[in-house]
Short mmCIF file of C-alpha atoms in Angstrom, two decimals:
data_model
loop_
_atom_site.label_atom_id
_atom_site.label_comp_id
_atom_site.label_asym_id
_atom_site.label_seq_id
_atom_site.Cartn_x
_atom_site.Cartn_y
_atom_site.Cartn_z
CA MET N 1 -2.01 -7.59 28.04
CA ARG N 2 -2.72 -5.68 24.83
CA THR N 3 -4.30 -2.24 25.32
CA SER N 4 -7.84 -2.06 23.95
CA ALA N 5 -9.28 1.02 22.26
CA ARG N 6 -11.48 1.82 25.26
CA GLU N 7 -8.58 1.38 27.69
CA LEU N 8 -6.53 3.80 25.61
CA LEU N 9 -9.32 6.40 25.65
CA GLU N 10 -9.77 6.01 29.43
CA GLN N 11 -6.06 6.58 30.09
CA LEU N 12 -5.56 9.29 27.48
CA LEU N 13 -8.57 11.55 27.99
CA ASP N 14 -9.97 13.36 31.01
CA LYS N 15 -12.47 11.28 32.96
CA ASP N 16 -15.91 10.96 31.34
CA SER N 17 -15.02 13.46 28.60
CA PHE N 18 -15.13 11.13 25.59
CA VAL N 19 -18.04 11.62 23.18
CA SER N 20 -18.36 9.09 20.35
CA TRP N 21 -18.75 10.24 16.76
CA ASP N 22 -19.40 6.76 15.42
CA ARG N 23 -22.40 5.82 13.33
CA PRO N 24 -23.22 2.24 12.30
CA PRO N 25 -20.59 0.95 9.84
CA VAL N 26 -21.37 1.49 6.15
CA THR N 27 -22.72 -1.57 4.41
CA VAL N 28 -20.41 -3.31 1.96
CA ALA N 29 -21.07 -6.41 -0.11
CA VAL N 30 -19.83 -9.40 1.91
CA SER N 31 -20.17 -13.15 1.79
CA PRO N 32 -22.26 -14.95 4.44
CA ARG N 33 -19.07 -16.34 6.01
CA TYR N 34 -17.44 -12.93 6.22
CA ARG N 35 -20.64 -11.46 7.67
CA ASP N 36 -20.54 -14.16 10.34
CA ALA N 37 -16.87 -13.34 11.02
CA LEU N 38 -17.81 -9.67 11.51
CA ARG N 39 -20.54 -10.65 13.95
CA LYS N 40 -18.16 -12.86 15.95
CA ALA N 41 -15.51 -10.13 15.94
CA ALA N 42 -18.00 -7.60 17.33
CA VAL N 43 -18.88 -9.96 20.18
CA ALA N 44 -15.24 -10.73 20.95
CA ALA N 45 -14.05 -7.11 20.84
CA GLY N 46 -17.13 -5.35 22.18
CA THR N 47 -17.01 -2.89 19.27
CA ASP N 48 -18.88 -2.75 15.96
CA GLU N 49 -15.71 -2.17 13.91
CA SER N 50 -11.94 -2.13 14.24
CA VAL N 51 -11.82 1.57 15.09
CA LEU N 52 -13.51 4.00 17.51
CA THR N 53 -13.67 7.74 16.90
CA GLY N 54 -14.88 10.78 18.77
CA GLU N 55 -13.71 13.74 20.82
CA GLY N 56 -12.77 14.46 24.39
CA LEU N 57 -10.61 16.56 26.66
CA LEU N 58 -6.88 15.97 27.02
CA ARG N 59 -5.87 17.77 30.22
CA GLY N 60 -8.61 20.29 29.54
CA ARG N 61 -7.89 20.70 25.82
CA ARG N 62 -10.55 19.60 23.30
CA VAL N 63 -9.18 17.02 20.84
CA ALA N 64 -10.48 14.56 18.26
CA VAL N 65 -9.39 10.93 18.67
CA ILE N 66 -9.15 7.80 16.52
CA ALA N 67 -8.35 4.51 18.27
CA CYS N 68 -7.95 1.12 16.61
CA GLU N 69 -9.22 -2.05 18.29
CA PHE N 70 -6.94 -5.03 17.60
CA GLY N 71 -9.50 -7.43 19.04
CA PHE N 72 -11.74 -6.80 16.02
CA LEU N 73 -10.22 -8.90 13.20
CA ALA N 74 -6.68 -7.97 14.20
CA GLY N 75 -7.45 -4.27 13.86
CA SER N 76 -7.58 -4.69 10.09
CA ILE N 77 -8.84 -1.84 7.93
CA GLY N 78 -11.54 -2.46 5.34
CA VAL N 79 -13.96 -0.13 3.59
CA ALA N 80 -16.22 0.45 6.63
CA ALA N 81 -13.32 1.09 9.01
CA ALA N 82 -11.66 3.43 6.51
CA GLU N 83 -14.89 5.35 6.05
CA ARG N 84 -15.16 5.81 9.81
CA ILE N 85 -11.56 7.04 10.03
CA VAL N 86 -11.90 9.46 7.13
CA SER N 87 -15.20 10.83 8.45
CA ALA N 88 -13.51 11.51 11.80
CA VAL N 89 -10.51 13.21 10.18
CA GLU N 90 -12.80 15.40 8.07
CA ARG N 91 -14.94 16.30 11.07
CA SER N 92 -11.91 17.24 13.15
CA THR N 93 -10.74 19.47 10.28
CA GLU N 94 -14.15 21.14 10.00
CA LEU N 95 -14.18 21.76 13.77
CA GLY N 96 -10.57 22.94 13.81
CA LEU N 97 -9.57 20.33 16.39
CA PRO N 98 -6.18 18.72 16.94
CA LEU N 99 -6.33 15.04 16.04
CA VAL N 100 -4.75 12.23 18.08
CA ALA N 101 -4.64 8.88 16.28
CA SER N 102 -3.64 5.58 17.87
CA PRO N 103 -3.35 2.73 15.37
CA THR N 104 -2.89 -0.93 16.21
CA SER N 105 -3.44 -3.19 13.26
CA GLY N 106 -2.21 -6.09 11.19
CA GLY N 107 -2.88 -3.96 8.09
CA THR N 108 -5.35 -4.34 5.24
CA ARG N 109 -8.45 -6.48 5.80
CA MET N 110 -7.68 -9.34 3.47
CA GLN N 111 -11.30 -10.51 3.21
CA GLU N 112 -12.02 -7.38 1.16
CA GLY N 113 -8.99 -7.71 -1.11
CA THR N 114 -7.39 -4.94 -3.14
CA VAL N 115 -10.26 -2.46 -2.65
CA ALA N 116 -9.50 -2.50 1.10
CA PHE N 117 -5.80 -2.00 0.35
CA VAL N 118 -6.54 1.17 -1.67
CA GLN N 119 -8.49 2.63 1.27
CA MET N 120 -5.14 3.71 2.72
CA VAL N 121 -5.00 6.33 -0.05
CA LYS N 122 -8.13 8.13 1.07
CA ILE N 123 -7.11 8.00 4.73
CA ALA N 124 -3.72 9.50 3.90
CA GLY N 125 -5.43 12.12 1.74
CA ALA N 126 -7.76 13.16 4.55
CA VAL N 127 -4.85 13.42 6.99
CA ALA N 128 -2.87 15.49 4.48
CA ALA N 129 -5.81 17.89 4.11
CA HIS N 130 -6.11 18.17 7.91
CA LYS N 131 -2.43 19.05 8.21
CA SER N 132 -2.59 21.47 5.26
CA ALA N 133 -5.39 23.32 7.07
CA GLY N 134 -2.91 23.97 9.88
CA TYR N 135 -4.24 21.54 12.50
CA PRO N 136 -2.02 19.20 14.54
CA TYR N 137 -1.92 15.46 13.88
CA VAL N 138 -0.38 13.43 16.71
CA VAL N 139 0.19 9.66 16.48
CA TYR N 140 0.59 7.04 19.21
CA LEU N 141 1.43 3.61 17.80
CA ARG N 142 0.27 0.59 19.80
CA ASN N 143 1.26 -3.05 19.72
CA PRO N 144 1.27 -4.14 16.91
CA THR N 145 1.11 -1.62 14.06
CA MET N 146 2.06 -3.21 10.76
CA GLY N 147 1.75 -3.08 6.98
CA GLY N 148 -0.38 -0.54 5.19
CA VAL N 149 -1.60 1.12 8.38
CA PHE N 150 1.96 1.96 9.45
CA ALA N 151 2.79 2.92 5.84
CA SER N 152 -0.06 5.44 5.61
CA TRP N 153 -1.83 7.27 8.44
CA GLY N 154 0.40 5.67 11.08
CA SER N 155 3.43 7.50 9.69
CA LEU N 156 2.06 10.96 8.90
CA GLY N 157 2.07 12.51 12.38
CA HIS N 158 3.60 15.86 13.10
CA ILE N 159 4.96 13.93 16.07
CA THR N 160 4.89 10.15 16.53
CA PHE N 161 5.36 8.12 19.70
CA ALA N 162 4.88 4.42 20.43
CA GLU N 163 3.96 2.05 23.23
CA PRO N 164 6.88 0.31 24.95
CA GLY N 165 7.70 -3.07 23.42
CA ALA N 166 5.35 -2.55 20.49
CA LEU N 167 5.94 -4.47 17.26
CA ILE N 168 6.00 -1.83 14.52
CA GLY N 169 6.95 -2.33 10.91
CA PHE N 170 6.03 -2.53 7.29
CA LEU N 171 6.94 -6.16 6.68
CA GLY N 172 5.13 -9.13 8.22
CA PRO N 173 7.72 -11.59 9.60
CA ARG N 174 5.65 -14.59 8.47
CA VAL N 175 5.55 -13.30 4.90
CA TYR N 176 9.33 -12.86 4.88
CA GLN N 177 9.79 -16.41 6.18
CA ALA N 178 7.49 -17.80 3.47
CA LEU N 179 9.11 -15.86 0.64
CA TYR N 180 12.77 -16.23 1.59
CA GLY N 181 12.86 -19.37 3.71
CA ARG N 182 14.48 -17.78 6.77
CA PRO N 183 13.27 -15.72 9.73
CA PHE N 184 13.40 -11.94 9.73
CA PRO N 185 16.14 -10.56 12.03
CA GLU N 186 14.99 -10.12 15.61
CA GLY N 187 14.85 -6.76 17.34
CA VAL N 188 14.36 -4.68 14.19
CA GLN N 189 10.62 -4.06 14.31
CA THR N 190 10.41 -2.78 17.87
CA ALA N 191 9.39 0.65 19.05
CA GLU N 192 12.67 1.03 20.88
CA ASN N 193 14.80 0.22 17.81
CA LEU N 194 12.82 2.55 15.56
CA TYR N 195 13.26 5.31 18.14
CA ARG N 196 17.02 4.73 18.20
CA ARG N 197 17.05 4.87 14.39
CA GLY N 198 15.12 8.15 14.29
CA VAL N 199 11.98 6.72 12.66
CA ILE N 200 9.73 7.73 15.59
CA ASP N 201 10.06 10.41 18.25
CA GLY N 202 9.92 8.35 21.42
CA VAL N 203 8.66 5.34 23.37
CA LEU N 204 6.20 6.22 26.13
CA THR N 205 3.52 4.62 28.25
CA ILE N 206 0.05 6.09 27.76
CA PRO N 207 0.13 8.29 30.90
CA VAL N 208 3.46 9.78 29.79
CA PHE N 209 2.22 10.19 26.22
CA ARG N 210 -0.80 12.06 27.61
CA ARG N 211 1.55 14.59 29.22
CA ILE N 212 3.79 14.94 26.19
CA ALA N 213 0.84 15.28 23.80
CA HIS N 214 -0.61 18.00 26.02
CA ARG N 215 2.69 19.84 26.01
CA ALA N 216 3.07 19.51 22.21
CA LEU N 217 -0.48 20.73 21.59
CA SER N 218 0.23 23.72 23.80
CA VAL N 219 3.23 24.58 21.61
CA PHE N 220 1.27 23.97 18.39
CA SER N 221 -1.60 26.22 19.46
CA GLY N 222 0.47 28.94 21.07
CA ILE N 223 -1.89 28.83 24.07
CA GLU N 224 -0.33 27.55 27.29
CA LEU N 225 -2.31 25.42 29.73
CA PRO N 226 -0.86 24.26 33.09
CA ASP N 227 1.50 21.28 32.86
CA SER N 228 3.04 19.87 36.00
CA ALA N 229 5.72 18.17 33.89
CA ALA N 230 6.94 21.41 32.31
CA GLY N 231 10.69 21.60 31.98
CA ARG N 232 11.20 17.84 31.96
CA SER N 233 12.13 15.88 28.85
CA SER N 234 10.06 12.95 27.59
CA GLU N 235 12.87 10.62 28.69
CA GLN N 236 12.83 12.08 32.22
CA ILE N 237 9.07 11.77 32.44
CA ALA N 238 9.17 8.21 31.10
CA ALA N 239 11.80 7.22 33.66
CA SER N 240 9.44 8.26 36.47
CA GLU N 241 6.61 6.03 35.19
CA PRO N 242 6.33 2.27 35.80
CA HIS N 243 7.15 0.23 32.68
CA ARG N 244 4.25 -1.96 31.59
CA PRO N 245 5.35 -4.80 29.29
CA VAL N 246 3.32 -5.26 26.15
CA SER N 247 2.45 -8.73 24.97
CA ALA N 248 3.63 -9.90 21.57
CA PRO N 249 1.00 -9.97 18.83
CA HIS N 250 -0.76 -13.16 17.93
CA SER N 251 -2.75 -14.23 14.92
CA ASN N 252 -6.49 -13.60 14.86
CA ASP N 253 -8.03 -17.02 14.34
CA VAL N 254 -11.52 -15.73 13.50
CA ALA N 255 -10.13 -13.50 10.75
CA THR N 256 -7.96 -16.25 9.29
CA GLU N 257 -10.70 -18.85 9.36
CA SER N 258 -13.16 -16.54 7.61
CA ILE N 259 -10.70 -15.85 4.78
CA GLN N 260 -9.98 -19.54 4.39
CA SER N 261 -13.70 -20.26 4.19
CA ASP N 262 -14.33 -17.46 1.70
CA VAL N 263 -11.85 -18.82 -0.82
CA GLU N 264 -14.42 -20.70 -2.88
CA CYS N 265 -13.14 -22.93 -5.64
CA ASP N 266 -13.78 -21.21 -8.96
CA ARG N 267 -11.15 -22.91 -11.07
CA ALA N 268 -11.74 -20.82 -14.20
CA ALA N 269 -11.33 -17.52 -12.32
CA ASP N 270 -8.33 -18.87 -10.42
CA ASP N 271 -6.66 -19.93 -13.67
CA ARG N 272 -7.39 -16.63 -15.43
CA VAL N 273 -5.98 -14.43 -12.67
CA TRP N 274 -3.02 -16.69 -11.92
CA ARG N 275 -2.14 -16.80 -15.61
CA SER N 276 -1.91 -12.99 -15.55
CA VAL N 277 0.33 -13.12 -12.47
CA LEU N 278 2.69 -15.55 -14.20
CA ILE N 279 2.66 -13.54 -17.45
CA SER N 280 3.49 -10.35 -15.51
CA ARG N 281 6.61 -12.08 -14.20
CA ARG N 282 8.06 -13.12 -17.55
CA PRO N 283 11.65 -11.80 -17.80
CA GLU N 284 11.04 -10.66 -21.39
CA ARG N 285 8.12 -8.43 -20.44
CA PRO N 286 8.66 -4.76 -21.45
CA GLY N 287 9.20 -2.33 -18.61
CA ILE N 288 9.58 1.40 -18.09
CA ARG N 289 12.81 1.58 -20.11
CA ASP N 290 11.00 0.08 -23.11
CA LEU N 291 8.35 2.80 -22.84
CA LEU N 292 11.01 5.50 -22.65
CA ARG N 293 12.54 4.31 -25.93
CA HIS N 294 9.39 5.67 -27.60
CA VAL N 295 9.46 9.00 -25.73
CA THR N 296 11.07 12.06 -27.33
CA GLN N 297 13.19 14.80 -25.73
CA ARG N 298 14.31 12.35 -23.03
CA VAL N 299 16.44 13.68 -20.20
CA PRO N 300 17.45 10.92 -17.75
CA LEU N 301 17.89 12.01 -14.13
CA SER N 302 19.33 10.17 -11.17
CA GLY N 303 18.93 10.02 -7.43
CA THR N 304 17.28 12.12 -4.79
CA GLY N 305 19.60 15.10 -5.15
CA GLN N 306 20.58 14.50 -1.52
CA GLY N 307 23.20 11.81 -1.92
CA GLU N 308 20.96 8.78 -2.44
CA SER N 309 20.26 6.66 -5.50
CA ASP N 310 18.30 3.44 -6.05
CA ARG N 311 18.76 1.47 -9.26
CA THR N 312 15.35 -0.17 -8.92
CA ALA N 313 13.73 3.05 -10.15
CA VAL N 314 13.96 5.39 -13.16
CA LEU N 315 13.48 9.19 -13.22
CA ALA N 316 13.37 11.23 -16.42
CA LEU N 317 11.90 14.16 -18.30
CA GLY N 318 10.35 13.61 -21.69
CA ARG N 319 7.49 14.00 -24.13
CA PHE N 320 4.83 11.37 -24.83
CA ARG N 321 3.68 12.11 -28.39
CA GLY N 322 4.47 15.77 -27.79
CA GLN N 323 3.05 15.91 -24.26
CA PRO N 324 5.75 17.09 -21.79
CA CYS N 325 5.99 15.42 -18.40
CA VAL N 326 8.10 14.11 -15.55
CA VAL N 327 8.36 10.31 -15.53
CA PHE N 328 9.12 8.10 -12.55
CA GLY N 329 8.68 4.38 -12.12
CA HIS N 330 9.91 0.97 -11.11
CA ASP N 331 12.61 -0.64 -13.25
CA ARG N 332 11.83 -4.35 -13.44
CA ARG N 333 15.35 -5.10 -14.64
CA GLY N 334 16.87 -3.47 -11.58
CA GLN N 335 14.90 -5.66 -9.16
CA GLN N 336 16.70 -8.89 -8.39
CA GLY N 337 15.97 -11.17 -5.44
CA GLU N 338 15.69 -9.04 -2.32
CA ASN N 339 16.97 -5.94 -4.14
CA THR N 340 13.67 -4.10 -4.54
CA MET N 341 12.37 -0.57 -4.03
CA GLY N 342 13.89 0.91 -0.86
CA PRO N 343 13.51 4.20 1.02
CA ALA N 344 15.88 6.00 -1.39
CA ALA N 345 13.67 5.10 -4.37
CA LEU N 346 10.66 6.49 -2.53
CA ARG N 347 12.54 9.70 -1.79
CA GLU N 348 13.40 9.84 -5.49
CA ALA N 349 9.68 9.43 -6.23
CA ARG N 350 9.00 12.43 -4.03
CA ARG N 351 11.66 14.34 -5.97
CA SER N 352 9.69 13.58 -9.16
CA MET N 353 6.53 14.95 -7.54
CA ALA N 354 8.33 18.12 -6.46
CA LEU N 355 9.75 18.59 -9.96
CA ALA N 356 6.31 18.23 -11.52
CA GLN N 357 4.81 20.63 -9.01
CA GLU N 358 7.50 23.30 -9.40
CA LEU N 359 7.74 23.07 -13.19
CA ARG N 360 3.95 22.85 -13.65
CA LEU N 361 4.39 19.65 -15.64
CA PRO N 362 2.22 16.52 -15.63
CA LEU N 363 3.59 13.50 -13.78
CA VAL N 364 3.58 9.94 -15.16
CA LEU N 365 4.16 7.13 -12.66
CA VAL N 366 4.88 3.54 -13.75
CA ILE N 367 4.12 0.68 -11.36
CA ASP N 368 5.98 -2.57 -11.97
CA THR N 369 7.29 -3.97 -8.71
CA VAL N 370 7.53 -7.19 -6.74
CA GLY N 371 7.15 -5.01 -3.66
CA ALA N 372 9.05 -2.60 -1.47
CA ALA N 373 12.29 -3.84 0.06
CA LEU N 374 11.87 -6.47 2.75
CA SER N 375 14.98 -5.97 4.82
CA LYS N 376 16.35 -4.81 8.15
CA GLU N 377 17.95 -1.80 6.46
CA ALA N 378 14.72 -0.69 4.79
CA GLU N 379 12.75 -0.89 8.05
CA GLU N 380 15.36 1.08 9.97
CA ARG N 381 15.75 3.74 7.27
CA GLY N 382 12.07 4.65 7.32
CA LEU N 383 10.52 2.66 4.46
CA ALA N 384 6.95 2.85 5.80
CA PRO N 385 7.02 6.61 6.51
CA GLU N 386 8.35 7.26 2.99
CA ILE N 387 5.48 5.25 1.49
CA ALA N 388 3.03 7.28 3.56
CA ARG N 389 4.57 10.58 2.46
CA CYS N 390 4.49 9.53 -1.21
CA ILE N 391 0.79 8.71 -0.98
CA ALA N 392 -0.04 11.97 0.80
CA ASP N 393 2.04 14.06 -1.62
CA LEU N 394 0.54 12.40 -4.67
CA VAL N 395 -3.07 12.75 -3.54
CA THR N 396 -2.62 16.49 -2.99
CA LEU N 397 -0.39 17.31 -5.99
CA ASP N 398 -1.55 20.35 -7.99
CA THR N 399 -0.48 19.07 -11.40
CA PRO N 400 -2.02 16.39 -13.72
CA THR N 401 -1.07 12.82 -12.86
CA VAL N 402 -1.28 9.52 -14.74
CA SER N 403 -0.43 6.22 -13.08
CA VAL N 404 0.34 3.15 -15.19
CA LEU N 405 0.00 -0.35 -13.77
CA LEU N 406 2.43 -1.99 -16.16
CA GLY N 407 3.06 -5.38 -14.58
CA GLN N 408 3.31 -6.56 -11.00
CA GLY N 409 1.85 -4.20 -8.40
CA THR N 410 2.75 -5.52 -4.99
CA GLY N 411 2.27 -3.83 -1.65
CA GLY N 412 3.17 -0.37 -0.45
CA GLY N 413 5.78 0.11 -3.16
CA ALA N 414 2.96 -0.02 -5.71
CA LEU N 415 0.42 1.92 -3.65
CA ALA N 416 2.91 4.76 -3.24
CA LEU N 417 2.67 5.49 -6.99
CA LEU N 418 -1.04 4.73 -7.52
CA PRO N 419 -3.15 7.80 -6.58
CA ALA N 420 -3.62 9.72 -9.82
CA ASP N 421 -6.16 11.55 -11.94
CA ARG N 422 -6.18 8.64 -14.38
CA VAL N 423 -4.99 5.07 -13.86
CA LEU N 424 -4.14 2.81 -16.80
CA ALA N 425 -3.42 -0.91 -16.62
CA ALA N 426 -2.00 -3.45 -19.03
CA THR N 427 -4.17 -6.52 -19.60
CA HIS N 428 -2.09 -8.79 -17.36
CA ALA N 429 -1.12 -6.20 -14.72
CA TRP N 430 -2.34 -6.58 -11.16
CA LEU N 431 -2.40 -4.81 -7.79
CA ALA N 432 -2.41 -6.49 -4.37
CA PRO N 433 -1.42 -5.73 -0.77
CA LEU N 434 0.92 -8.75 -0.85
CA PRO N 435 2.26 -11.10 -3.52
CA PRO N 436 -0.29 -13.96 -3.75
CA GLU N 437 2.25 -16.32 -2.20
CA GLY N 438 2.59 -13.97 0.78
CA ALA N 439 -1.17 -13.72 1.21
CA SER N 440 -1.38 -17.52 1.13
CA ALA N 441 1.33 -17.71 3.80
CA ILE N 442 -0.72 -15.49 6.11
CA VAL N 443 -4.08 -17.14 5.52
CA PHE N 444 -3.14 -20.81 5.04
CA ARG N 445 0.44 -20.86 6.43
CA ASP N 446 1.68 -22.18 3.09
CA THR N 447 2.08 -20.84 -0.46
CA ASP N 448 -0.08 -23.49 -2.13
CA HIS N 449 -3.26 -21.36 -2.25
CA ALA N 450 -1.76 -18.35 -4.04
CA ALA N 451 -3.89 -18.74 -7.18
CA GLU N 452 -7.13 -19.01 -5.22
CA LEU N 453 -6.37 -15.95 -3.12
CA ALA N 454 -5.30 -13.91 -6.16
CA ALA N 455 -8.75 -14.45 -7.65
CA ALA N 456 -10.64 -14.00 -4.37
CA GLN N 457 -8.93 -10.67 -3.66
CA ARG N 458 -9.81 -9.29 -7.12
CA ILE N 459 -6.27 -8.22 -7.98
CA SER N 460 -6.48 -8.51 -11.80
CA ALA N 461 -6.84 -5.60 -14.23
CA PRO N 462 -10.45 -6.49 -15.22
CA ASP N 463 -11.46 -6.68 -11.54
CA LEU N 464 -9.67 -3.41 -10.77
CA LEU N 465 -11.53 -1.78 -13.67
CA ALA N 466 -14.87 -3.07 -12.38
CA ASP N 467 -14.08 -1.86 -8.86
CA GLY N 468 -13.10 1.65 -9.98
CA VAL N 469 -9.40 1.40 -9.14
CA VAL N 470 -8.39 1.47 -12.82
CA ASP N 471 -9.89 3.70 -15.55
CA ARG N 472 -8.72 1.96 -18.70
CA ILE N 473 -7.06 -1.28 -19.80
CA VAL N 474 -4.42 -1.10 -22.52
CA PRO N 475 -4.53 -4.42 -24.39
CA GLU N 476 -1.78 -6.98 -24.70
CA LEU N 477 -2.18 -9.01 -27.89
CA PRO N 478 -2.09 -11.47 -26.23
CA ASP N 479 1.04 -10.97 -24.11
CA ALA N 480 3.27 -7.89 -24.00
CA ALA N 481 6.38 -10.08 -23.78
CA ASP N 482 5.60 -11.44 -27.26
CA GLU N 483 5.03 -7.99 -28.83
CA PRO N 484 7.23 -5.64 -26.78
CA VAL N 485 7.57 -2.87 -29.37
CA ASP N 486 3.94 -2.76 -30.41
CA PHE N 487 2.76 -2.90 -26.82
CA ALA N 488 5.15 -0.12 -25.74
CA ARG N 489 3.91 2.10 -28.57
CA ARG N 490 0.30 1.33 -27.65
CA MET N 491 0.90 2.23 -24.01
CA VAL N 492 2.79 5.44 -24.89
CA ALA N 493 -0.10 6.49 -27.12
CA ALA N 494 -2.59 5.80 -24.32
CA ILE N 495 -0.56 7.83 -21.84
CA ALA N 496 -0.27 10.71 -24.33
CA HIS N 497 -4.04 10.69 -24.84
CA GLU N 498 -4.67 10.92 -21.09
CA LEU N 499 -2.09 13.69 -20.65
CA ALA N 500 -3.67 15.77 -23.40
CA ALA N 501 -7.12 15.38 -21.87
CA LEU N 502 -5.89 16.28 -18.38
CA ARG N 503 -3.91 19.31 -19.56
CA ALA N 504 -7.09 20.65 -21.17
CA ARG N 505 -8.77 20.79 -17.73
CA PRO N 506 -8.24 23.67 -15.27
CA GLU N 507 -5.45 22.62 -12.91
CA SER N 508 -7.37 23.99 -9.95
CA GLU N 509 -10.00 21.24 -10.40
CA LEU N 510 -7.59 18.32 -10.34
CA PRO N 511 -6.68 17.91 -6.63
CA THR N 512 -10.32 18.12 -5.54
CA ALA N 513 -11.46 15.67 -8.21
CA ARG N 514 -8.61 13.28 -7.33
CA GLN N 515 -9.43 13.36 -3.62
CA THR N 516 -13.12 12.85 -4.38
CA ARG N 517 -12.25 9.84 -6.54
CA TYR N 518 -10.40 8.09 -3.71
CA ARG N 519 -12.82 9.34 -1.06
CA ARG N 520 -15.65 7.38 -2.72
CA LEU N 521 -13.68 4.30 -3.70
CA GLY N 522 -15.18 1.11 -2.30
CA LEU N 523 -18.37 2.75 -1.02
CA PRO N 524 -21.76 1.44 -2.24
CA GLY N 525 -22.60 2.78 -5.71
CA SER N 526 -19.11 4.14 -6.36
CA THR N 527 -17.80 1.54 -8.82
CA SER N 528 -17.94 1.95 -12.56
#
């Protein structure tokens, strides 16, 4: 049996100590079918959203808690769920409480499209602020924890443990099967394997996690409370507890049916968005190296500085029309087949952020990716945690940032470079939690509905502009692949303009303004 949110709280906290912080979910614009799906999910799960928040006592210590409920639309995170999570994180920070988070989720709520996907930025930002204030953040991953949830707040814990037998990973096995025509290797995305690989700190039942969390919080606070398990390792404690098998995850039929029903046939919109997707994939389309040909004072750099290098990314110093900056981005020509952005590229991205911070230079990030690496090696080398750290670092960076959506913007590999003071997009660029074919595989179990889902999820540059994800569209006349030099010059000029404007602002204002931008994204009245 899968552990519900309320069962987790009952086993984790002292008896009758939980006090809910939850208010009614914020209202977001939804279709009648999606509204009906939300109603059915509430009845099935016994909760009004996919997450419960509040506070309680953990062996006598006051803590804040966030617990996902998989029974509510597969624990997916949309705008309302994200708002509840962020409000709880902020409240725990204001109260100075340790925070224990227990995700279980299939990832982004696909009914709400790309705006739901970007919610992971504001959750990661709130967690980063909580940690920066000096308060503990402890994570307990439950079965299953996948996708953007694992690649954001599920991977930012000071310490991270998981439920025995839990499916944990960035990549959805069904998406891999649909894209590559073969099953994903077995045994990779398990709590036990990730523990052996050093991605998480241990695999514990809830009663054992309760003891270990209490002990860790005692160390974090410097105040010792009685612990009958003192002196015993987590492995020794776990060995003394009965092992409770965890059931494998299953699809949420209500969620899938509601998405299928919401994909209304608007052929003109489908054609417009799908045309942009196809244009963004043209081999002749200019990429980051074409932009750099029009940058002066270029200094190419390579690798993480710690013995790793990834040829799917480019790192350099340079000047855009006289404006100095650090540049990092995806290299479309280095991405072939399954060779896409891996953990080393994300660590290189974090090197670019550290360079910008230390040198007091603006940072320019270029998004142009088919997605982060979908492989056994990437999962076991900590792909999802590196995405989470990139997002958290970028949201809190003290220097001006410009993100450029140049072409394809798929999944966590794109989201890792998105949070910025200003976001530019080319006419035919797009941003989505999955490639449209992958989204179709999840919703319809085929790839035939990719065009419809691309339009329904509002992934195109004009939709992103309307929804407040993008600030400005740099035109293609009509297709960057047919005017590569002119387009590259136009984009370089646009980046230079944004850098000049940002450098004229006091640096102290930027992190707060950036966090406010993503804090409000998707809420009623927040779009441009």
